[in-house]
Amino acid sequence: MFGIKDPLIWLPYAMGAACLIFSAWYGLKYWNKDDHKDKEGRA
Amino acid sequence: MNTFTLGLIVLVYLLSLAYLGWLGYRKTNSAADYLIGGGEMNPVVMALSYGATFISASAIVGFGGVAAAFGMGIQWLCMLNMLVGVVIAFIFFGLRTRRMGAAMGVSTFPQFLGKYFNSRGVRVFTAAVIFIAMPVYAAVVMKGGAVFIEEIFHVDYNISLLIFTLVIAAYVIAGGIKGVMYTDALQACIMFICTAFLLFYLYNYVLHMGFTEANVALGNLAPHVPDKFRALGHQGWTMMPVGGSPQWYTLVTSLILGVGIGCLAQPQLVVRFMTVKSGKELKRGVFIGCLFIAVTVGTVYHAGALSNLYFMRTHGAVATEVIHDIDKIIPYFIDHAMPSWFSALFMLCILSASMSTLSSQFHTMGSALGSDIVGAYRQNGSKHSRIIRLGVLISIIVSYIICYMLPADIIARGTSMFMGLCAVAFLPTYFCALYWKRTTKRAAMASLLTGTVAMLFCLVFMHEKESAALGVCNAVFGRDVLIDCYPIQVIDPILYALPLSIAAIVIVTLLDNKKPSTN
């Protein structure tokens, strides 16, 4: 993949990209969502 | 770039730090402000500060050099930094830490564990480990920064160490965590821009190749692997080392697992979770932290490996054949392959990486002494920011003195030793505080003690790199390691000590088998 034959080398690149995509999705999904446990914890 | 322009850039940088430090000082009115920014820091500042604290100069220069020597296998570390150091740390550790920390009204990592287990012993022991072990790590970073200033500005080492320490001391003591985090955010931006530009310029103006083409060219360099590295298991820069070879053990156990897992229980990172108002802020910070690590760390590791193409084209040999000291490959490459104005800016990037890590270390050590240890024995001691400031000052002086006692080539070892110690000593207790309500005070103490003792034992008697350097094993048993049987002496201590620490907390909890002490 992308000129790298060893899957153990391109795998961390692919997993790093997946992490980045997941974090973007997670950040956007919960951008304005309050954590209900926050209120319980502070109460 | 001439000295005047370079000096001007550094002057503007220092003035910016002074302004941000003053801003932190002006907004700090209580001990809670000093320790966790009143729990109301901006999520972007928090995420950038987390990343800048996480990534020290040794991660850029040291591990970038490792990538040049051993290839792209080091990208597993970048991936683990993103997955474990940011995604898992923020979502599975950060959210609970922030919520529980706010509910318990604590401001530091030792206070968090101590209050949860209702144990002054846990609090003081955790703080003592931080205060005793972290100065060595801080001294390592200080030494790196001072050597860098010495080389760039041709200033005497002693003077550069003094200036470097005084500048950081000024904004940490005055501005507290707010001063530290504001300056961290500026330094993170500098690091981000510089490393992003490095990759852009490398492909377009140095290699004149695309991503895939450069990878293929790097793969074709495999026959040029130096014999000394081939004997250790090196198969090429786009291949993992031979499984079970010395290089494989170093890469997988020390660099990838040691540093990759060690980042989860670092007190200076954990405290960042307590600086924001709600879980929402932490969730917003996940992407910023992840992107920061991907660009800064991923770029430097990738560029480090690709630097072999540049060295082969210009010098007819791979990086380690041209520059024998791995730590000097990245600075040499930047200095010779990149435009001169960028070399100066990149030096600012290295300086930023050192300063951001060091300022957080000073703050954490000072908090451990002034707030956690003194505060545990004194009525309302942890509430007085003056005592905490005094703790910061003492920790800076201790680190400064240790800096003069450090042996050569200590940077990478000092960093991995501290991260390993944090993982084995704190991680099981920290994890159980968050997720296993049955964990008892005695079990927490047993894990802290077992992890610390096991780690120290492995460093002194088992792991050849440290035991040979320390010389205690040789003095007692007449050989560098207690068990001279491959691969035991090359496996990182974290692989022995962490299971022991986990076993201690699980077994003692099950034996105690009683109600949780608190919460």
Coordinates of C-alpha atoms in Angstrom, one line a residue:
Chain A
M1 CA 0.0 0.0 0.0
F2 CA 1.4 3.5 -1.0
G3 CA 4.7 1.8 -2.0
I4 CA 5.1 0.0 1.4
K5 CA 5.1 -3.7 1.1
D6 CA 5.3 -4.7 4.7
P7 CA 1.7 -4.6 6.2
L8 CA 3.3 -4.0 9.7
I9 CA 4.6 -0.7 8.4
W10 CA 1.5 0.6 6.6
L11 CA -0.8 -0.6 9.3
P12 CA 0.2 2.1 11.8
Y13 CA -0.3 4.7 9.1
A14 CA -3.8 3.3 8.4
M15 CA -4.6 3.1 12.1
G16 CA -3.3 6.6 12.7
A17 CA -5.6 7.9 9.9
A18 CA -8.5 6.0 11.4
C19 CA -7.8 7.5 14.8
L20 CA -7.8 11.0 13.2
I21 CA -11.1 10.3 11.4
F22 CA -12.7 8.9 14.6
S23 CA -11.5 11.8 16.7
A24 CA -13.0 14.3 14.2
W25 CA -16.3 12.4 14.2
Y26 CA -16.3 12.1 18.0
G27 CA -15.5 15.8 18.5
L28 CA -18.2 16.9 16.1
K29 CA -20.9 14.5 17.4
Y30 CA -20.4 15.5 21.0
W31 CA -19.4 19.2 20.3
N32 CA -22.3 20.6 22.2
K33 CA -23.5 17.6 24.2
D34 CA -23.3 17.9 27.9
D35 CA -22.3 14.9 29.9
H36 CA -25.3 14.0 32.1
K37 CA -22.9 12.4 34.6
D38 CA -21.2 15.8 34.9
K39 CA -24.3 17.2 36.6
E40 CA -24.7 14.2 38.8
G41 CA -21.0 14.4 39.8
R42 CA -21.2 18.1 40.7
A43 CA -24.5 17.7 42.6
Chain B
M1 CA 19.9 33.8 8.5
N2 CA 22.2 36.2 10.3
T3 CA 22.6 36.3 14.1
F4 CA 20.7 39.6 14.4
T5 CA 17.5 38.3 12.7
L6 CA 17.8 35.1 14.7
G7 CA 18.2 37.1 17.9
L8 CA 15.2 39.2 16.9
I9 CA 13.0 36.2 16.4
V10 CA 14.0 34.7 19.7
L11 CA 13.4 38.1 21.4
V12 CA 9.8 38.3 20.0
Y13 CA 9.3 34.7 21.2
L14 CA 10.5 35.5 24.7
L15 CA 8.4 38.6 24.9
S16 CA 5.4 36.6 23.9
L17 CA 6.1 34.1 26.6
A18 CA 6.6 37.0 29.1
Y19 CA 3.2 38.4 28.1
L20 CA 1.4 35.1 28.4
G21 CA 3.1 34.4 31.8
W22 CA 2.0 37.8 33.0
L23 CA -1.6 37.0 31.7
G24 CA -1.5 33.8 33.8
Y25 CA -0.3 35.6 36.8
R26 CA -3.0 38.3 36.5
K27 CA -5.7 35.6 36.3
T28 CA -4.4 33.5 39.2
N29 CA -6.1 34.4 42.5
S30 CA -6.2 31.1 44.4
A31 CA -4.5 27.8 44.8
A32 CA -7.1 26.2 42.6
D33 CA -6.3 28.8 39.9
Y34 CA -2.6 28.0 40.3
L35 CA -3.0 24.2 40.2
I36 CA -5.9 23.6 37.7
G37 CA -6.7 27.0 36.3
G38 CA -9.8 27.2 38.4
G39 CA -11.2 24.3 36.3
E40 CA -12.2 26.7 33.6
M41 CA -9.6 26.5 30.9
N42 CA -10.5 26.8 27.2
P43 CA -10.6 23.3 25.5
V44 CA -8.4 24.4 22.6
V45 CA -5.8 25.7 25.0
M46 CA -6.1 22.5 27.1
A47 CA -5.7 20.2 24.1
L48 CA -2.7 22.1 22.7
S49 CA -1.1 22.3 26.1
Y50 CA -1.6 18.5 26.5
G51 CA 0.0 17.9 23.2
A52 CA 2.9 20.3 23.8
T53 CA 3.6 18.8 27.2
F54 CA 3.4 15.3 25.7
I55 CA 5.8 15.9 22.9
S56 CA 9.3 16.9 24.2
A57 CA 12.3 17.8 22.1
S58 CA 13.6 14.3 22.5
A59 CA 10.4 13.0 20.8
I60 CA 11.2 15.2 17.8
V61 CA 15.0 15.1 17.6
G62 CA 15.7 11.7 19.4
F63 CA 12.9 9.6 17.9
G64 CA 13.2 11.4 14.6
G65 CA 16.8 10.2 14.5
V66 CA 15.6 6.7 15.5
A67 CA 13.3 6.7 12.4
A68 CA 16.3 7.7 10.2
A69 CA 18.3 4.8 11.6
F70 CA 15.7 2.1 11.9
G71 CA 12.9 3.1 9.6
M72 CA 9.2 3.5 9.6
G73 CA 8.5 0.9 12.3
I74 CA 8.6 3.8 14.8
Q75 CA 5.3 5.0 13.3
W76 CA 3.7 2.5 15.7
L77 CA 4.7 4.8 18.4
C78 CA 3.0 7.7 16.7
M79 CA -0.2 5.7 16.2
L80 CA -0.1 4.6 19.9
N81 CA 0.4 8.2 21.0
M82 CA -2.7 9.1 19.1
L83 CA -4.8 6.1 20.1
V84 CA -3.7 5.6 23.7
G85 CA -2.2 9.0 24.5
V86 CA -5.2 11.0 23.2
V87 CA -8.3 9.0 22.2
I88 CA -8.2 6.5 25.1
A89 CA -6.7 8.9 27.5
F90 CA -9.3 11.6 26.9
I91 CA -12.4 9.4 26.5
F92 CA -11.8 6.6 28.9
F93 CA -9.5 8.3 31.5
G94 CA -10.0 12.0 31.1
L95 CA -13.8 12.2 31.3
R96 CA -14.0 10.2 34.5
T97 CA -10.9 11.9 36.0
R98 CA -12.4 15.3 35.4
R99 CA -15.8 14.4 36.8
M100 CA -14.4 12.6 39.9
G101 CA -11.8 15.2 40.4
A102 CA -14.5 17.9 40.4
A103 CA -16.7 15.9 42.8
M104 CA -13.9 15.3 45.2
G105 CA -12.5 18.9 44.9
V106 CA -9.0 17.8 44.1
S107 CA -6.4 19.7 42.1
T108 CA -3.5 17.3 41.5
F109 CA -2.9 13.6 40.6
P110 CA -1.6 12.6 44.1
Q111 CA -4.6 14.3 45.7
F112 CA -6.9 12.5 43.3
L113 CA -5.6 9.0 44.3
G114 CA -5.2 10.0 48.0
K115 CA -8.7 11.3 48.3
Y116 CA -10.3 8.5 46.3
F117 CA -8.7 5.9 48.5
N118 CA -9.0 8.1 51.6
S119 CA -5.3 7.5 52.3
R120 CA -2.7 10.1 53.1
G121 CA -0.1 7.3 52.5
V122 CA -1.2 6.9 48.9
R123 CA -1.2 10.7 48.4
V124 CA 2.3 11.2 49.9
F125 CA 3.8 8.2 48.3
T126 CA 2.6 9.2 44.8
A127 CA 3.8 12.7 45.3
A128 CA 7.2 11.5 46.6
V129 CA 7.7 9.3 43.5
I130 CA 6.9 12.3 41.4
F131 CA 9.2 14.6 43.3
I132 CA 12.1 12.2 43.4
A133 CA 11.9 10.7 39.9
M134 CA 10.7 13.7 37.8
P135 CA 13.7 16.0 38.5
V136 CA 15.9 13.5 36.6
Y137 CA 13.5 13.6 33.6
A138 CA 13.3 17.4 34.0
A139 CA 17.1 17.7 34.2
V140 CA 17.3 15.7 31.0
V141 CA 15.0 18.1 29.2
M142 CA 16.9 21.1 30.7
K143 CA 20.2 19.7 29.5
G144 CA 18.8 19.2 26.0
G145 CA 17.5 22.8 25.9
A146 CA 20.7 24.3 27.3
V147 CA 22.9 22.4 24.8
F148 CA 20.7 23.6 22.0
I149 CA 21.0 27.3 23.1
E150 CA 24.7 26.8 23.4
E151 CA 25.0 25.4 19.9
I152 CA 22.8 28.0 18.2
F153 CA 23.8 31.1 20.0
H154 CA 27.4 30.1 20.8
V155 CA 26.7 30.9 24.5
D156 CA 28.6 29.1 27.3
Y157 CA 26.7 26.0 28.5
N158 CA 26.5 27.3 32.1
I159 CA 25.1 30.6 31.0
S160 CA 22.6 29.1 28.6
L161 CA 21.4 26.6 31.3
L162 CA 20.9 29.5 33.7
I163 CA 19.0 31.7 31.2
F164 CA 16.9 28.7 30.0
T165 CA 16.0 27.8 33.6
L166 CA 15.3 31.4 34.7
V167 CA 12.9 32.1 31.7
I168 CA 10.8 29.1 32.4
A169 CA 11.0 29.5 36.2
A170 CA 9.6 33.1 35.8
Y171 CA 6.4 32.2 34.1
V172 CA 5.8 28.9 36.0
I173 CA 6.3 30.4 39.5
A174 CA 4.3 33.6 38.6
G175 CA 1.6 32.3 36.3
G176 CA 1.0 28.8 37.6
I177 CA -0.9 26.3 35.4
K178 CA -2.5 29.2 33.5
G179 CA 0.8 30.7 32.6
V180 CA 2.1 27.2 31.7
M181 CA -0.9 26.3 29.5
Y182 CA -1.1 29.7 27.7
T183 CA 2.6 29.4 26.8
D184 CA 2.2 25.7 25.9
A185 CA -0.5 26.7 23.4
L186 CA 1.7 29.2 21.7
Q187 CA 4.6 26.7 21.6
A188 CA 2.2 24.0 20.3
C189 CA 1.3 26.3 17.4
I190 CA 4.9 26.9 16.5
M191 CA 5.6 23.1 16.6
F192 CA 2.6 22.4 14.5
I193 CA 3.4 24.9 11.8
C194 CA 7.1 24.0 11.6
T195 CA 6.6 20.3 11.3
A196 CA 3.7 20.7 8.7
F197 CA 6.0 22.9 6.6
L198 CA 8.9 20.4 7.0
L199 CA 6.8 17.7 5.2
F200 CA 5.5 20.0 2.5
Y201 CA 9.0 21.3 1.7
L202 CA 10.6 17.8 1.9
Y203 CA 8.3 16.3 -0.8
N204 CA 8.2 19.4 -3.1
Y205 CA 11.7 20.9 -2.9
V206 CA 14.1 18.3 -1.5
L207 CA 12.9 14.9 -2.8
H208 CA 10.8 16.1 -5.8
M209 CA 8.7 13.0 -5.3
G210 CA 5.2 12.0 -4.3
F211 CA 4.2 10.0 -1.2
T212 CA 4.2 6.6 -2.9
E213 CA 7.2 7.2 -5.1
A214 CA 9.3 8.3 -2.1
N215 CA 8.2 5.1 -0.2
V216 CA 9.2 2.9 -3.1
A217 CA 12.6 4.7 -3.4
L218 CA 13.1 4.3 0.3
G219 CA 12.2 0.6 0.1
N220 CA 14.8 0.2 -2.6
L221 CA 17.5 1.4 -0.2
A222 CA 17.3 -1.8 1.8
P223 CA 20.6 -3.3 0.4
H224 CA 22.3 -0.2 1.8
V225 CA 21.5 -1.1 5.5
P226 CA 24.8 -0.9 7.4
D227 CA 26.1 -4.3 8.4
K228 CA 26.1 -3.4 12.2
F229 CA 22.3 -2.7 12.0
R230 CA 21.6 -5.7 9.7
A231 CA 23.2 -7.9 12.4
L232 CA 20.6 -6.4 14.9
G233 CA 17.7 -7.3 12.7
H234 CA 17.3 -4.3 10.4
Q235 CA 15.7 -5.3 7.1
G236 CA 15.2 -1.9 5.5
W237 CA 13.4 1.4 6.2
T238 CA 10.0 0.3 5.0
M239 CA 10.2 -3.1 6.8
M240 CA 9.8 -4.1 10.5
P241 CA 13.0 -5.6 12.0
V242 CA 13.3 -9.4 12.1
G243 CA 10.9 -10.7 14.8
G244 CA 12.7 -11.5 18.0
S245 CA 15.9 -9.7 17.0
P246 CA 17.5 -7.2 19.4
Q247 CA 16.2 -4.3 17.3
W248 CA 12.7 -5.7 17.3
Y249 CA 12.8 -6.0 21.2
T250 CA 14.0 -2.5 21.5
L251 CA 11.5 -1.1 19.1
V252 CA 8.5 -3.1 20.4
T253 CA 9.1 -3.3 24.2
S254 CA 11.0 -0.1 25.0
L255 CA 9.9 2.5 22.4
I256 CA 6.4 1.4 21.4
L257 CA 5.1 -0.2 24.6
G258 CA 7.2 1.6 27.1
V259 CA 6.5 5.1 25.8
G260 CA 3.1 4.3 24.2
I261 CA 1.6 3.0 27.4
G262 CA 3.6 5.1 29.8
C263 CA 1.9 8.2 28.6
L264 CA -1.4 7.2 30.2
A265 CA -0.4 7.8 33.8
Q266 CA 1.8 10.8 33.6
P267 CA 0.8 13.2 36.4
Q268 CA 1.6 16.3 34.3
L269 CA -0.9 15.1 31.6
V270 CA -3.6 13.8 34.0
V271 CA -3.9 17.2 35.6
R272 CA -4.8 18.7 32.3
F273 CA -8.1 16.8 32.4
M274 CA -9.1 18.7 35.6
T275 CA -8.5 22.1 34.1
V276 CA -11.7 22.2 32.0
K277 CA -15.2 23.0 33.0
S278 CA -17.1 19.9 31.7
G279 CA -16.8 16.7 29.8
K280 CA -17.9 18.6 26.7
E281 CA -14.6 20.5 26.6
L282 CA -12.6 17.3 26.8
K283 CA -14.6 15.8 23.9
R284 CA -13.9 18.9 21.8
G285 CA -10.2 18.5 22.6
V286 CA -9.9 14.9 21.3
F287 CA -9.6 15.9 17.6
I288 CA -7.2 18.8 18.3
G289 CA -4.9 16.6 20.4
C290 CA -5.0 13.8 17.8
L291 CA -4.3 16.2 14.9
F292 CA -1.4 17.8 16.8
I293 CA 0.2 14.4 17.5
A294 CA -0.3 13.2 13.9
V295 CA 1.3 16.3 12.4
T296 CA 4.1 16.9 14.8
V297 CA 5.2 13.3 15.7
G298 CA 4.0 11.6 12.5
T299 CA 5.7 14.1 10.2
V300 CA 9.1 14.0 12.0
Y301 CA 9.2 10.2 12.1
H302 CA 8.2 10.0 8.4
A303 CA 10.7 12.8 7.4
G304 CA 13.4 11.0 9.6
A305 CA 13.1 7.8 7.6
L306 CA 12.9 9.7 4.2
S307 CA 16.0 11.7 5.1
N308 CA 18.0 8.6 4.0
L309 CA 17.0 9.4 0.4
Y310 CA 18.4 12.9 0.8
F311 CA 21.7 11.6 2.4
M312 CA 22.0 8.9 -0.3
R313 CA 21.6 11.5 -3.1
T314 CA 23.9 14.1 -1.5
H315 CA 26.5 12.0 0.3
G316 CA 26.2 8.6 -1.3
A317 CA 25.4 6.9 2.0
V318 CA 22.5 6.5 4.4
A319 CA 21.9 8.8 7.3
T320 CA 23.7 6.8 10.0
E321 CA 26.8 6.4 7.8
V322 CA 27.0 10.2 7.4
I323 CA 26.0 11.2 11.0
H324 CA 27.1 8.6 13.5
D325 CA 25.3 10.2 16.5
I326 CA 21.5 9.4 16.0
D327 CA 20.5 12.5 18.0
K328 CA 22.2 14.8 15.5
I329 CA 20.6 13.4 12.3
I330 CA 17.5 15.6 12.4
P331 CA 19.3 18.8 13.3
Y332 CA 21.9 18.1 10.5
F333 CA 19.1 17.3 8.0
I334 CA 17.2 20.4 8.8
D335 CA 20.3 22.6 8.7
H336 CA 21.4 21.2 5.3
A337 CA 18.3 20.2 3.4
M338 CA 15.9 23.0 4.4
P339 CA 16.2 26.8 3.7
S340 CA 18.2 28.7 6.2
W341 CA 15.3 30.8 7.5
F342 CA 13.4 27.5 8.2
S343 CA 16.4 26.1 10.1
A344 CA 16.1 29.1 12.5
L345 CA 12.4 28.6 12.9
F346 CA 12.8 24.9 13.4
M347 CA 15.2 25.6 16.2
L348 CA 12.4 27.7 17.8
C349 CA 10.2 24.6 17.4
I350 CA 12.7 22.5 19.3
L351 CA 13.1 25.2 21.9
S352 CA 9.2 25.3 22.2
A353 CA 9.1 21.5 22.6
S354 CA 11.6 21.6 25.4
M355 CA 10.1 24.6 27.2
S356 CA 6.5 23.3 27.1
T357 CA 7.5 19.9 28.6
L358 CA 9.8 21.4 31.2
S359 CA 7.3 24.1 32.4
S360 CA 4.7 21.4 33.0
Q361 CA 7.3 19.2 34.9
F362 CA 8.3 22.1 37.1
H363 CA 4.6 22.8 37.9
T364 CA 3.9 19.1 38.6
M365 CA 6.9 18.7 40.9
G366 CA 6.2 21.9 42.7
S367 CA 2.6 20.9 43.2
A368 CA 3.7 17.5 44.5
L369 CA 6.0 19.0 47.1
G370 CA 4.1 22.2 48.0
S371 CA 0.5 21.0 47.8
D372 CA 0.6 17.2 48.2
I373 CA 3.4 16.4 50.6
V374 CA 3.5 19.6 52.7
G375 CA -0.3 20.0 52.4
A376 CA -0.9 16.5 53.7
Y377 CA 0.7 17.4 57.0
R378 CA -0.3 21.0 57.4
Q379 CA -3.8 22.4 58.1
N380 CA -5.0 24.0 54.8
G381 CA -1.4 23.6 53.5
S382 CA -2.6 22.6 50.1
K383 CA -4.7 25.7 49.8
H384 CA -1.9 28.3 49.9
S385 CA -0.4 29.1 46.5
R386 CA 2.6 30.7 48.2
I387 CA 3.7 27.3 49.6
I388 CA 3.1 25.7 46.2
R389 CA 5.2 28.4 44.5
L390 CA 7.9 27.7 47.0
G391 CA 7.6 24.0 46.1
V392 CA 8.0 24.9 42.4
L393 CA 11.1 27.0 43.2
I394 CA 12.7 24.1 45.2
S395 CA 11.9 21.6 42.4
I396 CA 13.6 23.9 39.9
I397 CA 16.7 24.2 42.0
V398 CA 16.9 20.4 42.5
S399 CA 16.5 19.8 38.8
Y400 CA 19.1 22.5 38.1
I401 CA 21.6 20.8 40.4
I402 CA 20.9 17.3 39.0
C403 CA 21.5 18.7 35.5
Y404 CA 25.2 19.1 36.4
M405 CA 25.4 15.5 37.6
L406 CA 23.9 13.8 34.5
P407 CA 26.1 11.5 32.5
A408 CA 26.3 11.7 28.7
D409 CA 23.7 10.1 26.4
I410 CA 21.1 10.1 29.1
I411 CA 18.3 11.9 27.1
A412 CA 16.5 8.9 25.6
R413 CA 17.1 6.6 28.6
G414 CA 15.9 9.3 31.1
T415 CA 12.7 9.8 29.2
S416 CA 11.8 6.2 28.8
M417 CA 12.8 5.4 32.5
F418 CA 10.4 8.1 33.8
M419 CA 7.5 7.0 31.5
G420 CA 8.1 3.4 32.5
L421 CA 8.0 4.3 36.2
C422 CA 4.8 6.2 35.8
A423 CA 3.2 3.3 34.0
V424 CA 4.1 0.6 36.5
A425 CA 3.7 2.6 39.6
F426 CA 0.6 4.6 38.9
L427 CA -1.4 3.1 36.0
P428 CA -3.0 0.1 37.8
T429 CA -4.0 2.2 40.8
Y430 CA -5.2 5.1 38.6
F431 CA -7.2 2.7 36.4
C432 CA -8.8 0.9 39.3
A433 CA -9.7 4.2 40.9
L434 CA -11.6 5.0 37.8
Y435 CA -13.2 1.7 37.0
W436 CA -13.0 -0.8 39.9
K437 CA -15.0 0.3 42.9
R438 CA -13.9 -2.7 45.0
T439 CA -10.3 -1.6 45.0
T440 CA -9.1 -1.0 48.6
K441 CA -6.6 1.4 50.1
R442 CA -4.3 -1.5 51.0
A443 CA -4.4 -2.8 47.4
A444 CA -3.6 0.6 46.0
M445 CA -0.6 1.0 48.3
A446 CA 0.5 -2.5 47.5
S447 CA 0.4 -1.8 43.7
L448 CA 2.2 1.5 44.1
L449 CA 5.0 -0.1 46.2
T450 CA 5.3 -3.2 44.0
G451 CA 5.4 -1.3 40.8
T452 CA 8.0 1.1 42.1
V453 CA 10.3 -1.5 43.6
A454 CA 9.9 -3.9 40.7
M455 CA 10.8 -1.1 38.2
L456 CA 13.9 -0.1 40.3
F457 CA 15.0 -3.7 40.6
C458 CA 14.7 -4.3 36.8
L459 CA 16.6 -1.1 36.1
V460 CA 19.4 -1.9 38.5
F461 CA 19.7 -5.7 37.9
M462 CA 17.8 -6.8 34.8
H463 CA 17.8 -4.3 31.8
E464 CA 21.3 -4.2 30.4
K465 CA 21.2 -0.6 29.1
E466 CA 20.5 0.8 32.6
S467 CA 22.1 -1.8 34.8
A468 CA 25.4 -1.6 32.9
A469 CA 25.4 2.2 33.2
L470 CA 24.5 2.2 36.9
G471 CA 27.1 -0.5 37.7
V472 CA 25.4 -1.7 40.9
C473 CA 24.8 -5.2 39.6
N474 CA 28.4 -5.4 38.5
A475 CA 29.6 -4.3 41.9
V476 CA 27.5 -6.9 43.7
F477 CA 27.4 -9.9 41.3
G478 CA 30.4 -9.2 39.0
R479 CA 28.3 -9.0 35.9
D480 CA 26.2 -6.3 34.1
V481 CA 22.9 -8.2 34.4
L482 CA 21.6 -10.7 36.9
I483 CA 20.2 -13.1 34.3
D484 CA 22.4 -13.1 31.2
C485 CA 20.1 -15.0 28.9
Y486 CA 18.8 -13.4 25.7
P487 CA 16.2 -11.8 25.4
I488 CA 15.7 -11.1 29.1
Q489 CA 18.3 -8.4 29.3
V490 CA 16.9 -6.5 26.3
I491 CA 13.2 -6.6 27.3
D492 CA 12.0 -3.3 28.8
P493 CA 11.4 -3.4 32.6
I494 CA 7.8 -2.3 32.0
L495 CA 7.0 -5.8 30.7
Y496 CA 8.1 -7.4 34.0
A497 CA 7.0 -4.6 36.5
L498 CA 3.6 -3.7 35.1
P499 CA 2.1 -7.3 35.4
L500 CA 3.5 -7.4 39.0
S501 CA 1.9 -4.1 39.8
I502 CA -1.4 -5.2 38.3
A503 CA -1.2 -8.6 40.1
A504 CA -0.6 -6.8 43.4
I505 CA -3.7 -4.6 43.2
V506 CA -6.0 -7.4 42.0
I507 CA -4.8 -10.0 44.6
V508 CA -4.8 -7.7 47.6
T509 CA -8.3 -6.3 46.6
L510 CA -9.7 -9.8 46.3
L511 CA -8.1 -10.8 49.6
D512 CA -9.4 -7.8 51.3
N513 CA -12.8 -8.4 49.8
K514 CA -14.6 -5.7 51.7
K515 CA -16.4 -2.5 51.0
P516 CA -14.6 0.2 49.1
S517 CA -13.0 2.6 51.4
T518 CA -14.6 5.7 49.9
N519 CA -16.9 6.8 47.1

